[in-house]
Structures are given as structure tokens and as C-alpha cells.
């Protein structure tokens, strides 16, 4: 069966704040847009839609829920062509434009357009420690996904650990569910938070929500370990205990828990940009890499635009404006919007971005994970979860001459499992960098499609013998 | 949380055992609500694994669902769905 093809003026990958607003802006300017997201509903990570009855019934006080509902309504009203439950697994640039391979309910569909806006968001970073692969250890962002979609969290005795604003958000929402954390473990000090307050003060609604969360935690008397990190976890088939370590004194203590939520910031989702060969640069905020783009989101590959966290971590509200800007830029570059109309339309979003920057900086500072902390992983710490490659294996490979991450992959199989390096590559890169002083460029895996695991049957779809092309016999 | 949910309107089969779940729940969350944390073992060192990122990135929740390997955190429960934790250790 030949896969279906759809032709548009613009393809947008990701229906989070960035992608959805990019699609809306370009659509309103007259472009034929197709928007793709692997989630069941638009909204992205931060504005994820409630799915279960319990989540839908909960009062709509939360600003993320309100913003998400408003965005979903806008997409419906504008009649945006959106493919949900659809994964993007390939992206290719041909002379006529981009070809994006997708797979969803309808099977394989190839999208073609002269322009492509990629807004796939971010992945969570987690500082590996011995025992982080034990069932019952979850990401902090994982908890937010469950809270938003299903208004639930697993576990009876939980610890919430890591760094950044999500820590407080998850702990407070757990308390609200009646699941009081046994401890909050925060890498930041009181002074680190105080420094961020200045940035947060510019966004009074967000600040008020943060203060409310802090008050809830104080009222619930949740033990708060500042300048601490999780140093190890134990358990066989599921989690039994977590050991905390003071970042100041090195002192440790062990707590019995069945569930741990831990997260150390975000890193841009960059598979699409790497597949298309767009230039990357070090991201000063996440400490990893981000795609190079100008202030309108244009990347080094003509016709390719980046927006939102995928273009460097800045958070939901900046993502909304970056998306809108990229959508307008694409419309302009396609000839649908004059230069004057573009400048006029851009003004409000550019201003908003400037205003939001201190807020974004404040969150990002708290989320920044230092390379030394990653590279300090003991030898027995698993770094690549898929292939069980440990920090010691990586150090051994470096001693045997592996100088960049692609060589490391050949030496150890790191990054060759089904997650394709999404979880391990940034951490392995940090170990290489700290051990060898390698440049950032040599610490990214060469991209390979498909960027999502696929079953051959899914890709081929249903077919009969009559679908098999019979080649013309060669002349004798 | 392991507390009883108000309405269990759907049921799925996990290794032949029936478990109740809510419409809209992901397979991962339905199993976690039953206290099932271990989903599979890693192929090299055979270490127990369960869902981790809940956003479709890590593939740790990939198990046999209705005969094909799917990410349990990205798959919504459906009446009569068959989930197999045994043998999905690849
Ligand atoms: C798991 C997680 C939870 C988070 N929770 C919060 C929170 O509670 N509060 C907060 O302020 N910030 C949160 N963040 C930070 C968040 O990244 C930003 O605040 C905001 O969501 C960024 O918007 P965006 O549009 O750039 O990306 P996103 O909102 O992440 O949207 C990207 C979209 O692209 C889709 N996508 C990605 N790759 C593909 C593909 N290959 N095929 C198809 N679709 C694809 C995703 O499904 C997603 O819907 C979270 C981040 C993560 C990773
Ligand atoms: S838990 Fe990571 S992909 Fe499902």
C-alpha cells in the first residue's frame, strides 16, 4: 500500500504553547497549515488536557488548565487542521521542501510543505544515581503529566527531589491529593531561591501561585532538605529506600519510601533539528545544546523554524510568543504577509518576550544542572538505561581511546536502545566533557531516523499480494 | 495512590488477571494504581524496570499490549485490553 501524502504550505510539529500558536498565527495569515502532535489533545506538557473524569471534574482554578482550555478552544474555532495521536518519526529536506513521516491511527502519512516549524518541547534531565532504574523512581515532570491528565500520583510514601520550580509544584499538588511527601530534597539553597524571587516578581500570578504552594507545604509540615540530593536508591522489584546526601557536608541519611519523583531541569528535544542538519550551539541555560536560530526562529536550514523550549528552555509563556513569532515569520517568508504587516504583528510578542525574560531566567537558573554533579556518578551508576551501560564502562571506553560520543556508542552500545539516547546522551556527554575536555560538538550522537520506535507492520500497513509491484522483466 | 477509585468503569486483563480502571487512564497509570511497578526487565542485565518519564521518551514502559509492544504511558486503556508483562523483556 502506498502511504498517503498530504501537501500544505506549512508543517508544525508539536501542539504545545509554541507549536499551537505558530499554527494559529500562520493560519490566520492565510497559510494552509498542518499541525501534528503525538498526544491525544493539544496543550503540550504544561497545558496538557485533563483526560479522566476525576481530572476533568477538578475545579478550573489553575492557570495552566485555563490557558490550555483557551488554547484548545482557539484551535477548534480557527478550524486548524490537526493530527493528534500522531507521531513524527522522520524529517527530510528535499529540493521541493520538507517531507515529514508521521504515524497515527490512519497509519503512515507523509506531510510535504516548503516550510516546517518544529516545536517539540523538551525532555526532562535526571541526574543519574545508583538505583535510579528501580521501578518506583519517576521523573518530576512525569508527576506533572499524571497530575494534569489524571489527577493522581502513584505511591504511599513518596519523596519529591531535584531542583527548580517543578519541585514545589509537584510536592504541593501531592499534598492536595492527600499524599504528603515524606521529604522534599532540593539541590538549591535558600539564597538560590531568594535570587530567583526578583525574576518571579515580574509575573505576579505565577509568583502568587508559587507562594500558595510554599504555604501549603509549610502548613503540611513537609520536611524540606535544602542543598541536598538523592545519592542512591535501593530495592529489588520496587523501590524500598532512598539515601539523601547534603551537598555541603556530604552527610547522608536513608529514608524508607516506595516512590521517588526526581528531576533536574530540562533539555531541548532536538531530534528533528539534528536529523535536518540544523546548526546547534551550547545552551547556556540547560548546559546542553540548542538549535541556532535568529529572533524570528529561522534556523540555519532554509525554511526550518524553531520555537518554544526546543529552541532553548524558557518556559510556557515565552514559548507561546516564540511560536506566534515563528508562525508570522513563516507566513511572511511564504509571501502571505508583507514586511510592514510582519513588523506590526510582531511588536506585541517581541515586547512580551522581553518582559518575560527575567522570569524565564529565574526558573532556568534554579534548574541548571552542573556538569560536575553529573560527572561525579560512581562507576556502578547506570547511565544508559536501555543498554545498562554504567559510568565505569564509559570511563573505561574513554581510557581505551573513545574521544567523542559516537565512538562511545560503538565501544559500549550507549544510545543504541529504544530511547535512542534521549535519556542518556546528555549525561554521557557530560562525563566525556569532564574527563577529556571535549568540545560540545563532539558530544552529540549522530541522528538516525526513525526518531520514534516503529513496528514494521505499522509502517507497511495492511497489504495484499496485489500491492507488491512486479518489476518489468529484464530484457534477455 | 492505592486508594479505591470511585468508578471503575472499564476492565483490562493483565497476564490473565482482571483489573478495573477508569476511562481515559493510561495503561501505565492503571497498573501503578494497582501497585504494579515492575513492568519488564532490561535486556542486558535483566534488571527490573517500570515506567519512568511518563511522556513517551524513555521507552521503559514498553510492554505487550494487545499483541504489540507499545508504550504503556502513551496508551489509553480500552475494555478487554490484554496486557502482558511476562515475556516483554526485550
Ligand atoms: C514532562 C514535562 C512536564 C512539564 N510540566 C510543566 C509544568 O507543569 N509547568 C511548567 O511551567 N512547565 C512544565 N514543563 C516545561 C515545558 O517544557 C514548558 O513550560 C512548555 O510546555 C513549553 O512549551 P513548548 O510548546 O515549547 O513545548 P511542549 O509543551 O512540550 O509541546 C511540545 C509538543 O510536541 C509534541 N511532540 C514532541 N515530539 C513529537 C514527535 N516526534 N511527534 C509528534 N509530536 C511530538 C509533544 O507531544 C508536545 O505536545 C514540563 C516539561 C516536560 C518535559
Ligand atoms: S514511561 Fe517513559 S516512555 Fe512511557
XYZ file of C-alpha atoms and ligand atoms in Angstrom:
623
model
C 0.000 0.000 0.000
C 1.488 3.364 -0.915
C 1.443 5.660 2.123
C -0.770 8.705 1.930
C 0.746 12.107 1.290
C -0.611 15.456 2.421
C 0.550 18.745 0.982
C 0.462 22.042 2.877
C 2.177 25.424 2.985
C 3.483 24.783 6.477
C 4.000 21.780 8.755
C 4.096 22.422 12.504
C 5.461 19.709 14.807
C 4.131 19.948 18.383
C 0.851 21.421 19.622
C 2.156 22.868 22.883
C 2.091 26.609 23.598
C 4.745 27.190 20.913
C 3.528 24.978 18.063
C -0.171 25.673 18.531
C 0.379 29.434 18.475
C 2.675 29.123 15.475
C -0.053 27.232 13.620
C -2.699 29.776 14.613
C -0.608 32.765 13.504
C 0.301 31.228 10.150
C -3.252 30.002 9.541
C -4.702 33.438 10.311
C -2.248 34.939 7.833
C -3.661 32.636 5.155
C -1.286 29.655 5.042
C -2.516 26.086 4.688
C -1.191 24.566 7.908
C -0.974 21.017 9.220
C -0.248 20.654 12.938
C 0.952 17.297 14.346
C 1.177 16.052 17.931
C 1.611 12.622 19.444
C -0.655 13.467 22.374
C -4.399 12.849 22.275
C -5.150 16.554 22.690
C -3.265 19.790 22.081
C -1.723 21.681 25.002
C 1.810 20.303 25.193
C 3.428 19.435 28.504
C 2.458 22.469 30.505
C -1.123 22.823 29.245
C -1.829 19.089 28.993
C -5.550 18.391 28.832
C -7.376 16.556 31.660
C -8.319 13.094 30.409
C -10.008 11.127 33.200
C -13.322 12.119 34.767
C -11.535 12.865 38.031
C -9.164 15.297 36.333
C -11.934 16.940 34.317
C -14.086 17.467 37.407
C -11.391 19.219 39.393
C -12.071 22.956 39.624
C -10.580 25.053 36.846
C -8.659 27.403 39.127
C -5.234 26.513 37.895
C -3.851 28.964 35.316
C -2.238 26.195 33.264
C -5.610 24.481 32.942
C -7.301 27.763 31.962
C -4.655 28.620 29.387
C -4.846 25.102 27.971
C -8.633 25.113 27.693
C -8.483 28.517 25.985
C -5.856 27.304 23.520
C -7.832 24.161 22.663
C -10.914 26.302 22.080
C -8.950 28.672 19.829
C -7.680 25.779 17.700
C -11.218 24.473 17.251
C -12.665 27.913 16.429
C -9.959 28.612 13.873
C -10.571 25.177 12.355
C -6.871 24.308 12.382
C -6.085 21.034 10.637
C -4.548 18.992 13.422
C -3.372 15.394 13.521
C -3.407 14.230 17.151
C -2.232 10.812 18.420
C 0.248 11.078 15.569
C 3.988 10.644 15.999
C 6.559 12.285 13.777
C 9.214 9.662 13.061
C 11.176 11.189 10.187
C 12.041 14.552 8.706
C 13.849 15.100 5.479
C 14.627 18.086 3.285
C 14.306 17.609 -0.439
C 14.720 20.225 -3.167
C 10.929 20.900 -3.194
C 10.754 21.252 0.580
C 10.298 19.174 3.696
C 8.915 15.689 3.979
C 7.812 14.630 7.438
C 6.892 10.995 8.144
C 4.073 10.515 10.626
C 2.283 7.537 12.059
C -1.082 7.617 13.756
C -4.487 5.996 13.754
C -4.646 6.481 9.998
C -1.345 4.665 9.506
C 1.633 6.265 7.812
C 1.126 9.705 6.319
C 3.868 11.768 4.702
C 3.452 15.513 5.044
C 5.050 17.781 2.463
C 5.493 21.544 2.668
C 8.085 24.157 1.738
C 8.244 25.278 5.382
C 8.492 23.495 8.720
C 8.178 24.841 12.256
C 9.491 22.402 14.851
C 8.227 22.971 18.393
C 8.655 19.555 20.043
C 9.379 20.968 23.510
C 11.841 19.490 25.967
C 12.844 16.348 27.814
C 13.453 16.145 31.490
C 17.013 15.722 32.724
C 17.628 13.462 35.666
C 20.923 13.226 37.485
C 21.754 9.504 37.437
C 22.491 7.824 40.776
C 22.876 4.149 41.734
C 19.352 2.720 41.847
C 17.600 5.273 39.622
C 16.419 2.445 37.367
C 14.445 0.699 40.142
C 10.687 0.663 39.466
C 9.122 3.351 41.629
C 11.607 6.062 40.629
C 9.889 8.556 38.311
C 10.746 11.879 36.753
C 9.396 15.027 38.339
C 7.907 16.085 35.010
C 6.342 12.602 34.873
C 4.434 13.540 38.008
C 3.124 16.737 36.398
C 1.894 14.747 33.401
C -0.057 12.377 35.680
C -1.402 15.216 37.790
C -2.693 17.120 34.778
C -4.150 14.231 32.791
C -5.420 12.017 35.603
C -5.214 13.975 38.859
C -3.412 11.132 40.562
C 0.055 10.043 41.641
C 1.356 6.580 42.416
C 2.797 5.719 45.833
C 2.084 5.839 49.542
C 5.353 7.087 50.945
C 6.874 9.477 48.461
C 9.904 11.762 48.200
C 9.966 14.691 45.798
C 13.532 15.587 44.812
C 15.686 17.527 42.379
C 15.724 21.200 41.593
C 13.698 24.004 40.061
C 10.108 25.200 40.254
C 8.551 21.818 39.364
C 9.766 20.541 42.740
C 7.422 22.825 44.639
C 4.603 22.383 42.133
C 4.640 18.590 42.415
C 5.087 18.480 46.199
C 2.194 20.908 46.790
C -0.129 19.090 44.403
C 0.730 15.781 46.095
C -0.263 17.319 49.433
C -3.530 18.492 47.882
C -4.213 14.895 46.809
C -3.705 13.752 50.395
C -0.293 12.289 49.607
C 2.020 14.220 51.907
C 5.649 13.731 50.816
C 7.969 12.239 53.433
C 10.592 14.735 52.271
C 11.390 17.399 49.695
C 15.004 17.232 48.602
C 16.171 20.421 46.898
C 19.631 20.996 45.429
C 19.126 24.750 45.769
C 19.819 26.820 48.869
C 17.561 29.448 50.398
C 19.835 32.058 48.798
C 19.365 30.487 45.339
C 15.591 30.832 45.699
C 15.908 34.384 47.028
C 17.934 35.305 43.943
C 15.134 33.981 41.735
C 12.427 35.934 43.509
C 13.350 39.145 41.731
C 12.643 37.465 38.391
C 9.411 35.893 39.636
C 8.153 39.208 40.994
C 7.652 40.359 37.389
C 4.938 37.712 36.933
C 2.590 38.312 39.872
C 0.172 35.475 39.040
C 2.900 32.893 38.860
C 4.528 34.298 41.981
C 1.235 34.139 43.876
C 0.762 30.532 42.850
C 4.297 29.673 43.970
C 3.721 31.345 47.323
C 0.460 29.444 47.751
C 2.285 26.184 47.103
C 5.022 27.051 49.602
C 2.412 27.919 52.224
C 0.658 24.574 51.645
C 3.923 22.734 52.160
C 4.722 24.642 55.340
C 1.235 24.011 56.691
C 1.551 20.306 55.937
C 4.960 20.353 57.703
C 6.710 18.550 54.902
C 10.392 18.100 55.858
C 12.450 20.211 53.444
C 16.094 19.272 52.822
C 17.830 22.200 51.166
C 21.162 21.747 49.370
C 20.636 18.007 49.337
C 20.484 15.483 46.544
C 19.500 11.842 46.155
C 22.726 9.855 46.255
C 21.300 6.349 45.873
C 18.174 4.233 45.948
C 17.685 0.617 46.928
C 15.081 -2.053 46.298
C 14.713 -5.169 44.179
C 11.488 -5.307 42.170
C 10.399 -1.958 43.505
C 11.786 0.925 45.465
C 12.436 0.399 49.191
C 14.713 3.233 50.323
C 16.322 6.455 49.199
C 19.575 7.904 50.535
C 19.962 11.683 50.640
C 23.265 13.496 50.765
C 23.994 17.017 51.887
C 25.737 18.949 49.131
C 27.508 20.968 51.816
C 28.699 18.413 54.371
C 28.388 15.161 52.408
C 26.398 13.713 55.310
C 23.877 11.069 54.307
C 20.604 9.688 55.650
C 18.335 6.932 54.381
C 14.549 7.107 54.251
C 12.148 4.232 53.538
C 9.826 5.142 50.677
C 8.041 3.313 47.875
C 8.057 6.144 45.330
C 10.507 8.858 44.330
C 9.884 11.719 41.921
C 13.160 13.301 40.871
C 14.078 15.818 38.180
C 16.950 18.166 37.434
C 15.724 20.521 34.756
C 15.052 20.224 31.059
C 16.931 19.834 27.820
C 15.612 20.795 24.361
C 14.121 17.979 22.247
C 16.429 18.226 19.270
C 15.958 15.094 17.157
C 14.217 16.884 14.283
C 16.837 19.635 14.121
C 19.656 17.133 14.201
C 18.025 14.975 11.515
C 17.765 18.021 9.253
C 21.338 19.102 9.988
C 20.468 22.453 11.576
C 23.381 24.135 13.378
C 23.444 23.716 17.149
C 25.123 25.764 19.866
C 25.715 25.318 23.584
C 22.618 26.282 25.577
C 23.921 28.373 28.466
C 20.760 27.657 30.431
C 20.380 23.903 30.291
C 24.104 23.325 29.904
C 23.294 21.102 26.916
C 22.756 22.141 23.293
C 20.113 24.047 21.403
C 19.421 24.811 17.792
C 20.782 28.079 16.412
C 18.018 30.441 15.277
C 17.503 34.156 14.715
C 14.984 36.274 16.622
C 12.220 35.106 14.270
C 13.024 31.442 14.871
C 14.709 30.847 11.498
C 17.291 28.053 11.677
C 20.391 27.525 9.530
C 18.384 25.205 7.245
C 16.287 27.390 4.893
C 12.560 27.042 5.574
C 13.071 25.495 9.028
C 11.965 27.403 12.141
C 12.289 26.577 15.844
C 10.047 27.736 18.669
C 9.457 27.096 22.342
C 11.557 25.020 24.702
C 13.016 23.140 21.741
C 14.853 26.355 20.828
C 16.314 26.703 24.350
C 14.467 26.318 27.647
C 12.404 29.392 28.534
C 9.039 28.042 29.685
C 5.406 28.175 28.665
C 4.657 31.876 28.224
C 7.769 32.714 26.210
C 7.012 29.576 24.134
C 3.604 30.984 23.258
C 5.152 34.197 21.912
C 8.073 32.459 20.185
C 5.531 30.251 18.458
C 3.459 33.187 17.314
C 6.592 34.928 16.024
C 7.757 31.857 14.075
C 4.274 31.431 12.587
C 4.241 35.047 11.415
C 7.777 34.760 10.059
C 6.831 31.656 8.068
C 3.774 33.450 6.679
C 5.956 36.398 5.713
C 8.621 34.216 4.102
C 5.868 32.440 2.137
C 4.724 35.786 0.759
C 1.447 35.855 2.679
C 2.417 38.774 4.894
C 4.191 41.996 3.869
C 7.261 43.220 5.729
C 5.253 46.056 7.242
C 2.428 43.742 8.327
C 5.018 41.395 9.862
C 6.668 44.157 11.921
C 3.302 45.421 13.107
C 2.149 41.949 14.141
C 5.443 41.132 15.843
C 5.560 44.144 18.140
C 3.355 42.807 20.943
C 5.041 39.399 21.116
C 8.548 40.851 20.998
C 7.662 43.160 23.866
C 6.153 40.285 25.853
C 9.251 38.166 25.326
C 11.460 40.892 26.722
C 9.201 41.265 29.738
C 9.130 37.525 30.370
C 12.883 37.010 30.128
C 13.721 37.695 33.816
C 11.063 35.157 34.841
C 12.444 32.562 32.431
C 15.992 33.248 33.615
C 14.979 32.814 37.245
C 13.424 29.376 36.633
C 16.281 28.268 34.439
C 18.912 29.249 36.962
C 17.224 27.022 39.523
C 17.011 24.166 37.014
C 20.580 24.326 35.772
C 22.410 21.095 36.460
C 26.148 21.421 36.919
C 28.313 19.176 34.762
C 30.472 18.231 37.740
C 27.496 16.729 39.546
C 26.725 14.522 36.552
C 30.341 13.514 36.031
C 30.672 12.548 39.715
C 28.447 9.481 39.160
C 30.051 6.424 40.832
C 31.284 3.698 38.443
C 28.338 1.393 39.113
C 25.716 4.020 38.163
C 23.747 3.052 35.067
C 23.933 5.924 32.558
C 22.280 4.320 29.520
C 19.149 2.675 30.892
C 18.264 0.826 27.691
C 21.586 -0.984 27.358
C 22.664 -0.989 31.032
C 25.865 0.934 30.299
C 27.415 2.204 33.539
C 29.571 5.226 34.315
C 32.518 2.844 34.814
C 32.019 1.385 31.307
C 32.096 4.911 29.889
C 35.293 5.786 31.771
C 36.891 2.536 30.605
C 35.955 3.320 26.987
C 37.428 6.816 27.336
C 40.663 5.278 28.679
C 40.702 2.947 25.699
C 40.527 5.909 23.336
C 36.878 6.864 22.803
C 37.042 10.634 22.462
C 33.536 11.505 21.321
C 30.062 10.210 21.941
C 29.726 8.381 18.638
C 32.854 6.386 19.438
C 31.477 5.776 22.899
C 28.368 4.369 21.242
C 30.485 1.939 19.214
C 32.534 0.921 22.256
C 29.653 0.449 24.702
C 26.287 0.406 22.821
C 25.299 3.521 24.768
C 22.392 5.218 22.992
C 21.615 2.199 20.813
C 18.490 1.117 22.694
C 14.895 2.088 22.021
C 15.128 5.536 23.672
C 17.822 6.385 21.100
C 19.891 8.339 23.577
C 17.116 10.699 24.635
C 17.784 9.984 28.314
C 21.489 9.086 28.404
C 23.194 11.211 25.747
C 23.304 14.490 27.685
C 24.696 12.737 30.763
C 27.229 10.650 28.861
C 28.315 13.815 27.033
C 28.907 15.482 30.370
C 31.117 12.606 31.555
C 33.177 12.801 28.340
C 33.428 16.553 28.630
C 34.570 16.458 32.236
C 37.039 13.598 31.658
C 38.542 14.793 28.364
C 37.661 18.466 27.973
C 35.992 17.574 24.641
C 34.132 20.276 22.753
C 30.350 20.273 22.933
C 30.045 19.458 19.214
C 31.673 16.095 19.647
C 29.275 15.153 22.415
C 26.096 14.800 20.321
C 25.053 11.472 18.831
C 24.728 11.412 15.058
C 20.964 11.444 14.465
C 19.294 8.453 12.876
C 15.691 8.007 11.889
C 13.190 6.796 12.834
C 13.098 9.135 15.834
C 10.314 7.057 17.389
C 10.435 3.250 17.564
C 8.175 1.771 14.892
C 6.900 -1.683 14.131
C 7.488 -2.685 10.535
C 3.859 -3.818 10.342
C 2.707 -0.342 11.393
C 4.877 1.252 8.766
C 3.783 -1.041 5.957
C 0.114 -1.120 6.927
C -2.203 -3.782 5.569
C -1.382 -5.018 2.158
C -2.190 -7.847 -0.179
C -0.135 -9.573 -2.841
C -1.642 -7.281 -5.451
C 0.105 -4.348 -3.710
C 3.535 -5.814 -4.383
C 4.916 -4.138 -7.503
C 6.070 -6.610 -10.104
C 9.177 -5.276 -11.801
C 9.338 -5.429 -15.565
C 11.375 -8.452 -16.566
C 14.848 -7.532 -17.667
C 15.411 -7.991 -21.401
C 17.236 -11.216 -22.073
C -2.328 6.137 45.050
C -3.605 2.785 46.044
C -6.935 4.016 47.281
C -10.083 2.801 45.650
C -11.300 4.905 42.800
C -14.936 5.892 42.772
C -15.880 4.488 39.416
C -14.162 1.539 37.842
C -15.927 1.514 34.559
C -13.520 -0.488 32.471
C -11.527 -3.627 32.941
C -8.372 -4.879 31.305
C -6.525 -8.188 31.538
C -3.020 -8.152 32.960
C -1.384 -11.555 32.492
C -4.878 -13.056 32.647
C -5.893 -11.197 35.800
C -8.738 -8.684 35.516
C -8.100 -5.186 36.831
C -10.501 -2.287 36.922
C -9.582 1.115 35.575
C -11.027 4.481 34.721
C -11.785 5.557 31.154
C -9.021 7.813 29.886
C -6.377 6.344 32.164
C -3.120 5.281 30.572
C -2.229 1.610 30.867
C 0.832 2.629 32.915
C -1.200 4.582 35.401
C -3.834 1.819 35.684
C -1.119 -0.685 36.631
C 0.594 1.737 39.020
C -2.738 2.319 40.769
C -2.768 -1.442 41.492
C 0.722 -1.238 42.957
C 2.254 -2.901 39.879
C 5.549 -1.054 39.431
C 7.684 -3.658 37.730
C 6.728 -3.883 34.057
C 9.671 -5.655 32.452
C 13.373 -6.392 32.786
C 16.216 -4.765 30.920
C 17.513 -6.982 28.095
C 21.201 -6.960 29.084
C 21.442 -7.142 32.865
C 17.842 -8.359 33.411
C 17.134 -5.640 35.943
C 13.539 -4.825 36.865
C 12.120 -1.741 35.151
C 8.919 0.244 35.231
C 7.560 3.472 33.821
C 9.849 6.419 34.364
C 9.280 9.534 32.209
C 5.500 9.198 31.606
C 5.898 11.308 28.466
C 6.820 8.746 25.858
C 10.550 9.408 25.792
C 12.329 6.687 27.786
C 10.559 3.539 26.477
C 10.887 1.890 29.926
C 7.130 1.207 29.941
C 7.134 -0.632 26.600
C 5.156 -3.848 27.121
C 2.977 -6.187 25.088
C -0.437 -4.589 24.709
C -2.942 -6.452 22.535
C -0.090 -8.309 20.900
C 2.264 -5.497 20.003
C 4.919 -3.699 22.034
C 3.566 -0.297 22.964
C 4.413 2.442 25.440
C 2.027 1.902 28.350
C 2.264 5.568 29.372
C 1.011 6.686 25.949
C -1.681 4.032 25.509
C -5.172 4.624 26.790
C -6.979 1.699 28.445
C -9.802 0.067 26.482
C -12.341 -2.526 27.563
C -10.922 -6.029 27.368
C -7.400 -4.886 26.505
C -4.797 -7.609 27.060
C -1.586 -6.585 28.724
C 1.316 -8.976 29.081
C 4.151 -8.264 31.479
C 5.662 -11.729 31.095
C 7.859 -12.107 28.100
C 8.028 -8.435 27.208
C 11.591 -8.153 28.381
C 13.030 -7.158 25.045
C 7.087 16.110 31.006
C 7.165 17.617 31.174
C 6.289 18.255 32.058
C 6.320 19.634 32.228
N 5.447 20.220 33.103
C 5.464 21.569 33.262
C 4.589 22.216 34.177
O 3.793 21.560 34.850
N 4.654 23.571 34.313
C 5.542 24.310 33.575
O 5.552 25.533 33.713
N 6.382 23.728 32.711
C 6.370 22.390 32.548
N 7.258 21.798 31.680
C 8.150 22.660 30.904
C 7.583 22.827 29.488
O 8.551 22.300 28.615
C 7.268 24.259 29.067
O 6.804 25.063 30.074
C 6.247 24.340 27.904
O 5.412 23.201 27.872
C 6.992 24.506 26.626
O 6.102 24.622 25.558
P 6.501 24.097 24.121
O 5.343 24.417 23.252
O 7.839 24.580 23.743
O 6.649 22.516 24.272
P 5.627 21.421 24.813
O 4.582 21.992 25.641
O 6.480 20.332 25.372
O 4.943 20.871 23.480
C 5.615 20.064 22.562
C 4.622 19.141 21.907
O 5.271 18.456 20.858
C 4.824 17.136 20.806
N 5.884 16.329 20.186
C 7.203 16.286 20.514
N 7.876 15.433 19.713
C 6.955 14.924 18.856
C 7.020 13.968 17.790
N 8.167 13.386 17.416
N 5.866 13.683 17.135
C 4.687 14.282 17.481
N 4.575 15.182 18.471
C 5.690 15.497 19.152
C 4.555 16.771 22.245
O 3.586 15.752 22.335
C 4.083 18.084 22.845
O 2.691 18.161 22.904
C 7.259 20.409 31.511
C 8.155 19.766 30.642
C 8.135 18.386 30.479
C 9.120 17.741 29.561
S 7.395 5.894 30.880
Fe 8.897 6.664 29.515
S 8.064 6.098 27.600
Fe 6.499 5.509 28.970
